[in-house]
XYZ file of C-alpha atoms in Angstrom:
436
model
C 13.569 5.853 -2.803
C 12.194 2.972 -4.842
C 12.458 3.098 -8.600
C 9.267 2.684 -10.631
C 8.843 -0.714 -12.236
C 8.936 -0.742 -16.016
C 5.726 -2.150 -17.477
C 5.969 -4.793 -20.204
C 3.126 -5.398 -22.659
C 3.293 -9.072 -23.624
C 2.750 -10.490 -27.089
C -0.260 -12.806 -27.102
C 0.418 -16.335 -28.353
C -3.075 -17.851 -28.537
C -4.797 -18.293 -31.893
C -7.364 -15.608 -32.831
C -6.200 -13.356 -29.993
C -5.914 -9.734 -31.114
C -6.728 -7.890 -27.884
C -4.327 -5.742 -25.864
C -4.484 -5.217 -22.085
C -3.350 -1.604 -22.464
C -4.251 0.643 -25.397
C -1.776 3.228 -26.779
C -3.488 6.197 -25.101
C -3.210 4.554 -21.673
C 0.433 3.685 -22.317
C 0.970 7.390 -22.995
C -0.823 8.186 -19.713
C 1.543 5.880 -17.784
C 4.663 7.288 -19.431
C 3.583 10.858 -18.620
C 3.536 9.800 -14.969
C 7.058 8.424 -14.989
C 6.375 4.752 -15.744
C 8.421 3.356 -18.643
C 6.693 0.869 -20.946
C 8.110 -1.880 -23.173
C 5.879 -3.413 -25.842
C 6.703 -6.780 -27.409
C 6.416 -6.702 -31.191
C 3.249 -8.272 -32.564
C 1.612 -8.494 -35.977
C -1.598 -9.847 -34.449
C -2.396 -7.128 -31.935
C -5.311 -4.873 -32.902
C -3.062 -1.832 -32.381
C 0.090 -1.456 -34.464
C 3.494 -1.318 -32.800
C 3.915 2.152 -34.290
C 0.876 3.392 -32.344
C 2.614 2.485 -29.094
C 5.939 3.891 -30.273
C 4.556 7.342 -31.071
C 3.052 7.387 -27.578
C 6.453 6.842 -25.977
C 6.790 3.065 -25.575
C 9.934 1.108 -26.419
C 9.219 -1.629 -28.979
C 11.179 -4.811 -28.192
C 11.343 -8.401 -29.365
C 11.272 -9.640 -25.771
C 10.722 -7.673 -22.571
C 13.959 -7.274 -20.619
C 13.766 -4.320 -18.251
C 10.110 -4.712 -17.307
C 9.273 -5.886 -13.816
C 5.491 -5.798 -14.262
C 4.290 -7.837 -17.248
C 0.705 -7.456 -18.420
C -1.122 -9.698 -20.864
C -4.504 -11.202 -21.649
C -4.280 -14.978 -21.940
C -1.907 -17.417 -20.284
C 1.668 -17.232 -21.636
C 3.538 -20.351 -22.683
C 5.420 -21.850 -19.745
C 8.859 -21.626 -21.463
C 8.270 -17.891 -22.011
C 7.867 -17.085 -18.305
C 10.462 -14.746 -16.759
C 11.624 -15.452 -13.208
C 11.101 -12.958 -10.370
C 8.578 -10.849 -12.297
C 5.022 -9.703 -11.608
C 2.457 -11.007 -14.088
C -1.064 -9.637 -14.510
C -3.275 -11.808 -16.716
C -6.134 -14.290 -16.863
C -4.330 -17.390 -15.577
C -7.388 -19.677 -15.505
C -5.989 -21.512 -12.493
C -8.298 -20.486 -9.628
C -10.655 -23.440 -10.168
C -7.732 -25.843 -10.305
C -8.027 -26.174 -14.081
C -5.933 -29.216 -14.961
C -4.570 -27.840 -18.235
C -3.067 -24.821 -16.451
C -1.469 -26.530 -13.470
C 1.905 -26.599 -15.303
C 1.655 -22.799 -15.529
C 0.931 -22.503 -11.816
C 3.805 -24.830 -10.929
C 6.152 -22.776 -13.098
C 5.063 -19.552 -11.379
C 5.967 -21.088 -8.035
C 9.279 -22.459 -9.267
C 10.298 -19.154 -10.866
C 9.230 -16.971 -7.913
C 6.661 -15.175 -10.022
C 4.083 -12.892 -8.449
C 0.887 -13.853 -10.274
C -2.073 -11.458 -10.221
C -5.213 -12.917 -11.769
C -7.635 -10.396 -13.270
C -10.509 -12.750 -12.553
C -9.912 -12.425 -8.810
C -9.855 -8.614 -8.696
C -13.210 -8.097 -6.995
C -14.979 -5.598 -4.749
C -16.187 -6.180 -1.181
C -19.249 -8.018 -2.495
C -17.317 -10.328 -4.800
C -18.244 -8.506 -8.013
C -15.476 -8.527 -10.602
C -13.831 -5.184 -11.329
C -11.678 -6.254 -14.289
C -13.419 -8.163 -17.033
C -14.214 -8.664 -20.700
C -17.571 -10.207 -19.828
C -19.729 -7.571 -21.469
C -17.959 -8.126 -24.773
C -18.278 -11.900 -24.411
C -22.016 -11.287 -24.169
C -22.067 -8.869 -27.097
C -20.071 -11.102 -29.432
C -21.774 -14.245 -28.146
C -25.326 -13.137 -28.898
C -24.312 -11.690 -32.282
C -22.627 -14.946 -33.307
C -25.459 -17.053 -31.904
C -28.105 -15.142 -33.860
C -25.932 -15.261 -36.993
C -25.439 -19.031 -36.902
C -29.037 -19.681 -35.905
C -30.001 -17.673 -38.979
C -27.697 -19.790 -41.128
C -29.081 -23.016 -39.688
C -32.670 -21.949 -40.316
C -31.743 -20.937 -43.877
C -30.137 -24.375 -44.357
C -33.459 -25.883 -43.289
C -35.223 -23.774 -45.909
C -36.661 -21.204 -43.490
C -36.121 -17.643 -44.688
C -35.461 -15.420 -41.675
C -34.166 -11.932 -40.751
C -31.284 -13.352 -38.703
C -29.571 -14.195 -41.985
C -28.802 -10.476 -42.285
C -26.536 -10.616 -39.213
C -22.805 -11.208 -39.669
C -20.475 -12.856 -37.135
C -19.101 -10.291 -34.696
C -15.562 -10.359 -36.082
C -16.789 -9.096 -39.473
C -17.864 -5.758 -37.981
C -15.255 -2.999 -37.791
C -16.405 -1.826 -34.377
C -19.239 -1.988 -31.878
C -20.592 1.230 -33.365
C -20.601 -0.334 -36.843
C -22.333 -3.423 -35.449
C -25.076 -1.416 -33.785
C -25.734 0.630 -36.921
C -26.062 -2.574 -38.936
C -28.548 -4.028 -36.455
C -30.906 -1.112 -37.057
C -31.475 -2.513 -40.556
C -32.292 -5.945 -39.108
C -34.681 -4.388 -36.610
C -36.539 -2.506 -39.350
C -36.835 -5.703 -41.382
C -38.432 -7.456 -38.395
C -40.839 -4.541 -37.898
C -41.844 -4.557 -41.577
C -41.820 -8.238 -42.503
C -41.485 -10.082 -39.214
C -40.421 -13.641 -38.510
C -41.968 -16.591 -40.368
C -45.026 -18.097 -38.666
C -42.988 -21.217 -37.940
C -40.598 -19.203 -35.751
C -43.178 -16.979 -34.061
C -43.192 -15.792 -31.401
C -39.396 -15.590 -31.570
C -38.165 -15.978 -27.983
C -34.617 -15.697 -26.638
C -34.061 -17.336 -23.245
C -31.188 -16.039 -21.091
C -29.567 -17.486 -17.976
C -27.436 -15.296 -15.724
C -27.425 -11.673 -14.557
C -23.729 -10.754 -14.646
C -21.543 -8.847 -17.078
C -21.950 -11.400 -19.869
C -25.732 -11.298 -19.566
C -25.632 -7.507 -19.621
C -23.709 -7.632 -22.895
C -26.267 -10.022 -24.376
C -29.139 -7.795 -23.331
C -27.413 -4.650 -24.607
C -27.487 -6.119 -28.119
C -30.984 -7.566 -27.811
C -32.067 -4.115 -26.646
C -31.384 -2.858 -30.173
C -34.471 -4.839 -31.245
C -36.675 -3.381 -28.478
C -37.668 -6.870 -27.324
C -40.693 -7.479 -25.140
C -39.732 -9.203 -21.897
C -41.857 -12.129 -20.801
C -41.940 -13.252 -17.197
C -41.250 -17.007 -17.035
C -44.437 -17.610 -15.038
C -46.473 -16.098 -17.868
C -44.730 -17.832 -20.744
C -47.052 -20.786 -21.253
C -50.102 -18.537 -21.321
C -48.271 -16.167 -23.653
C -47.422 -18.962 -26.092
C -51.050 -20.095 -26.231
C -52.428 -16.643 -27.031
C -49.667 -14.860 -28.949
C -48.545 -17.250 -31.656
C -48.892 -14.761 -34.492
C -46.858 -11.935 -32.986
C -44.373 -12.024 -35.854
C -43.084 -8.456 -35.841
C -41.464 -8.479 -32.418
C -38.644 -10.250 -30.648
C -39.203 -11.534 -27.111
C -36.803 -12.314 -24.310
C -37.067 -14.213 -21.072
C -34.420 -13.888 -18.331
C -34.504 -16.818 -15.940
C -34.081 -16.174 -12.220
C -32.623 -18.816 -9.897
C -36.044 -19.891 -8.681
C -37.088 -20.497 -12.284
C -33.914 -22.341 -13.247
C -34.017 -24.861 -10.402
C -36.547 -26.815 -8.362
C -36.411 -29.026 -5.300
C -36.275 -32.741 -6.059
C -38.639 -33.204 -3.114
C -41.267 -30.833 -4.473
C -40.552 -28.111 -1.930
C -40.122 -24.429 -2.773
C -36.828 -22.954 -3.948
C -34.782 -21.347 -1.187
C -31.444 -19.911 -2.249
C -29.679 -20.534 1.077
C -30.790 -24.163 0.993
C -29.610 -24.430 -2.613
C -26.143 -23.153 -1.667
C -25.875 -25.535 1.300
C -27.367 -28.616 -0.358
C -27.240 -28.231 -4.158
C -27.693 -31.978 -4.683
C -31.274 -31.612 -3.424
C -32.130 -29.563 -6.506
C -32.456 -30.168 -10.234
C -32.968 -28.109 -13.371
C -36.379 -26.611 -13.967
C -35.616 -25.469 -17.519
C -37.413 -28.449 -19.021
C -40.598 -26.468 -18.343
C -39.479 -23.648 -20.663
C -37.052 -24.998 -23.255
C -39.692 -26.493 -25.586
C -41.102 -23.012 -26.223
C -38.032 -20.842 -26.812
C -36.090 -20.571 -30.072
C -32.646 -20.066 -28.590
C -31.069 -20.375 -25.133
C -28.151 -18.082 -24.280
C -26.295 -19.391 -21.238
C -24.155 -16.895 -19.306
C -24.380 -18.114 -15.707
C -21.504 -19.239 -13.490
C -21.351 -22.965 -12.790
C -19.399 -25.262 -10.501
C -19.469 -29.063 -10.521
C -21.190 -29.185 -7.120
C -24.307 -27.586 -8.637
C -26.931 -29.294 -10.822
C -26.702 -28.973 -14.589
C -29.219 -26.784 -16.381
C -29.365 -28.777 -19.613
C -28.663 -32.507 -19.718
C -28.512 -35.055 -22.518
C -31.388 -36.949 -20.941
C -33.503 -33.788 -20.803
C -32.813 -33.026 -24.467
C -33.675 -36.573 -25.477
C -37.007 -36.435 -23.640
C -38.017 -32.950 -24.763
C -37.018 -33.316 -28.409
C -39.055 -36.492 -28.808
C -42.318 -34.627 -28.145
C -44.227 -31.689 -29.575
C -43.860 -28.823 -29.142
C -40.085 -28.465 -29.210
C -38.947 -25.213 -30.822
C -35.401 -24.791 -29.513
C -32.822 -24.933 -32.295
C -29.760 -23.347 -30.724
C -27.762 -22.884 -27.517
C -25.192 -20.109 -27.205
C -23.086 -21.451 -24.336
C -21.100 -18.341 -23.471
C -19.823 -19.839 -20.214
C -18.031 -22.578 -22.175
C -17.781 -25.118 -19.338
C -17.071 -28.407 -21.103
C -19.732 -30.960 -20.072
C -20.718 -28.476 -17.399
C -24.018 -26.699 -16.833
C -24.859 -27.397 -20.483
C -23.937 -31.075 -20.639
C -24.044 -31.220 -24.431
C -21.174 -28.703 -24.640
C -18.653 -31.455 -25.282
C -15.861 -29.079 -26.347
C -14.964 -25.426 -26.724
C -14.816 -24.002 -30.227
C -13.011 -21.239 -32.126
C -14.161 -18.399 -34.403
C -13.243 -20.348 -37.551
C -15.195 -23.454 -36.443
C -17.645 -22.023 -33.905
C -20.496 -24.552 -33.803
C -21.377 -28.200 -33.480
C -24.734 -29.953 -33.434
C -25.998 -32.553 -30.985
C -28.613 -35.079 -32.076
C -30.307 -36.106 -28.801
C -32.133 -39.065 -30.326
C -28.898 -40.606 -31.606
C -26.635 -39.160 -28.881
C -24.207 -38.028 -31.581
C -22.250 -34.858 -32.316
C -21.501 -33.332 -35.700
C -19.332 -30.295 -36.371
C -21.115 -27.267 -37.804
C -24.821 -26.472 -38.035
C -25.833 -28.467 -41.112
C -27.365 -31.430 -39.329
C -30.517 -32.218 -37.380
C -30.444 -31.506 -33.681
C -29.505 -28.706 -31.304
C -26.670 -26.507 -32.540
C -24.263 -25.184 -29.904
C -21.844 -22.254 -30.045
C -19.093 -22.477 -27.416
C -16.324 -20.104 -28.530
C -14.088 -19.491 -25.512
C -12.482 -16.178 -26.550
C -15.492 -14.256 -27.804
C -14.336 -10.738 -26.805
C -11.409 -11.116 -29.219
C -13.925 -10.772 -32.070
C -14.282 -7.045 -31.312
C -10.679 -6.509 -30.215
C -10.507 -2.722 -30.450
C -13.592 -1.933 -28.394
C -12.917 -4.754 -25.935
C -9.309 -3.632 -25.396
C -10.306 -0.010 -24.902
C -12.859 -0.941 -22.239
C -10.491 -3.353 -20.487
C -7.505 -0.996 -20.531
C -9.582 1.605 -18.729
C -10.240 -0.923 -15.965
C -6.613 -1.927 -15.312
C -4.672 1.268 -16.083
C -4.793 2.734 -12.576
C -3.960 -0.622 -10.977
C -0.950 -0.999 -13.276
C 0.216 2.477 -12.312
C -0.180 1.864 -8.579
C 1.863 -1.345 -8.720
C 4.555 0.102 -10.989
C 4.848 3.352 -9.024
C 5.452 1.520 -5.744
C 8.270 -0.482 -7.346
C 7.824 -3.634 -5.268
C 7.206 -7.340 -5.814
C 5.979 -8.137 -2.307
C 2.468 -6.940 -3.080
C 0.384 -8.781 -0.477
C 2.251 -7.146 2.417
C 2.213 -3.609 1.022
C -0.851 -1.846 2.392
C -0.525 1.064 -0.040
C -1.552 -1.317 -2.831
C -5.375 -1.538 -3.126
C -6.913 -4.471 -1.260
C -8.561 -5.794 -4.410
C -5.106 -6.217 -5.988
C -3.527 -7.738 -2.874
C -6.359 -10.261 -2.703
C -5.876 -11.224 -6.356
C -2.259 -12.363 -5.873
C -2.230 -16.126 -6.400
C 1.516 -16.821 -6.068
C 4.319 -14.830 -4.461
C 7.841 -15.652 -3.243
C 7.552 -19.214 -4.513
C 4.385 -19.961 -2.529
C 0.647 -19.923 -2.960
C -0.801 -17.004 -1.025
C -3.183 -17.679 1.864
C -6.357 -17.180 -0.156
C -5.243 -19.705 -2.769
C -3.653 -22.394 -0.606
C -6.535 -24.689 -1.614
C -4.824 -25.062 -4.997
C -2.138 -27.283 -3.415
C -4.360 -30.328 -3.900
C -4.662 -29.607 -7.621
C -0.931 -29.022 -8.086
C -0.025 -32.316 -6.420
C -2.312 -34.427 -8.602
């Protein structure tokens, strides 16, 4: 009879990372079912070591007995343990250059690497994610820093009442605070110069859902993109409401040849299409970008587009919350990722120059790449509930050869990137990135 694998909770080493993949109550749940748990000491984790200890975990400086190691972000290569199973966000599936040393080390050390990002259902929808909290923290921070920028420009506005997400004790605390902002908007509204206040959103996944959950606290009125120009012409003085517009694919892109938008054609021949957002961007106050992007697809916002649009009237857009954080990707002016202590930079399209912060003329961008860490308790609790059963199933079977063990759920088997010193079949395409 196989012995259960001990689970090891890794200490996170990235700056500003306070999340935990398993919360104390779920560690207790595992231990009750015969799975031992080691927890690496950490002063940065949102939960204290003592909270894990009283729930039955062994607190250690470094995991030793554990065969299944769970974390959030990529560990440092020198910290990797040979012949172990790792569950984490490896950020390797796209062939990310900066993480190829990690992937090489996993192969060299015979590590079984399970990537949370690749745990998906039959339709490709992710089952393990922090995306909702990226959306929640991203829209909160974007509104906060837009408010600060407008105040810097001398425009008094209700967004100045919003704090960055990490200053709230919890999601519940955040939502209670937003009720005060909502009532201010109802009573006093936005300044005429900002009205109607419109938030544009790209994407329909978990991140977008998080964004819209927070915007929903303001009871926004949704505008259909096709009606936006008419709306702008007739509703300029609607100061006591917030508006949102969620762009569908057919509104985000257009055929370069003037033909209609057909999704199958777009997937087969993306180079035949270009961004259609130049039709809408002059009229919105803030764009929140949450959509997936790959380099084979057209960009949504380009430097050239920003230069052209910002040189004419009207042009109302002050801010882009790039929650996808693809450097020089779908939002070309995202020239770097940022951190919670220095979250924004500003792009001047007329001068083609970047300045850190929001106190300069141009379009301010927020591109923090670990947004869920700003509400670490709530984010960890949600995430732990998504992985707990998977962790138990792997640990209880006591094996490393996961891809060939049919008792392990298919979504886990299909998320194994490396095993037995090799890339698994579904990830063999990464060979070309490793050899570069």
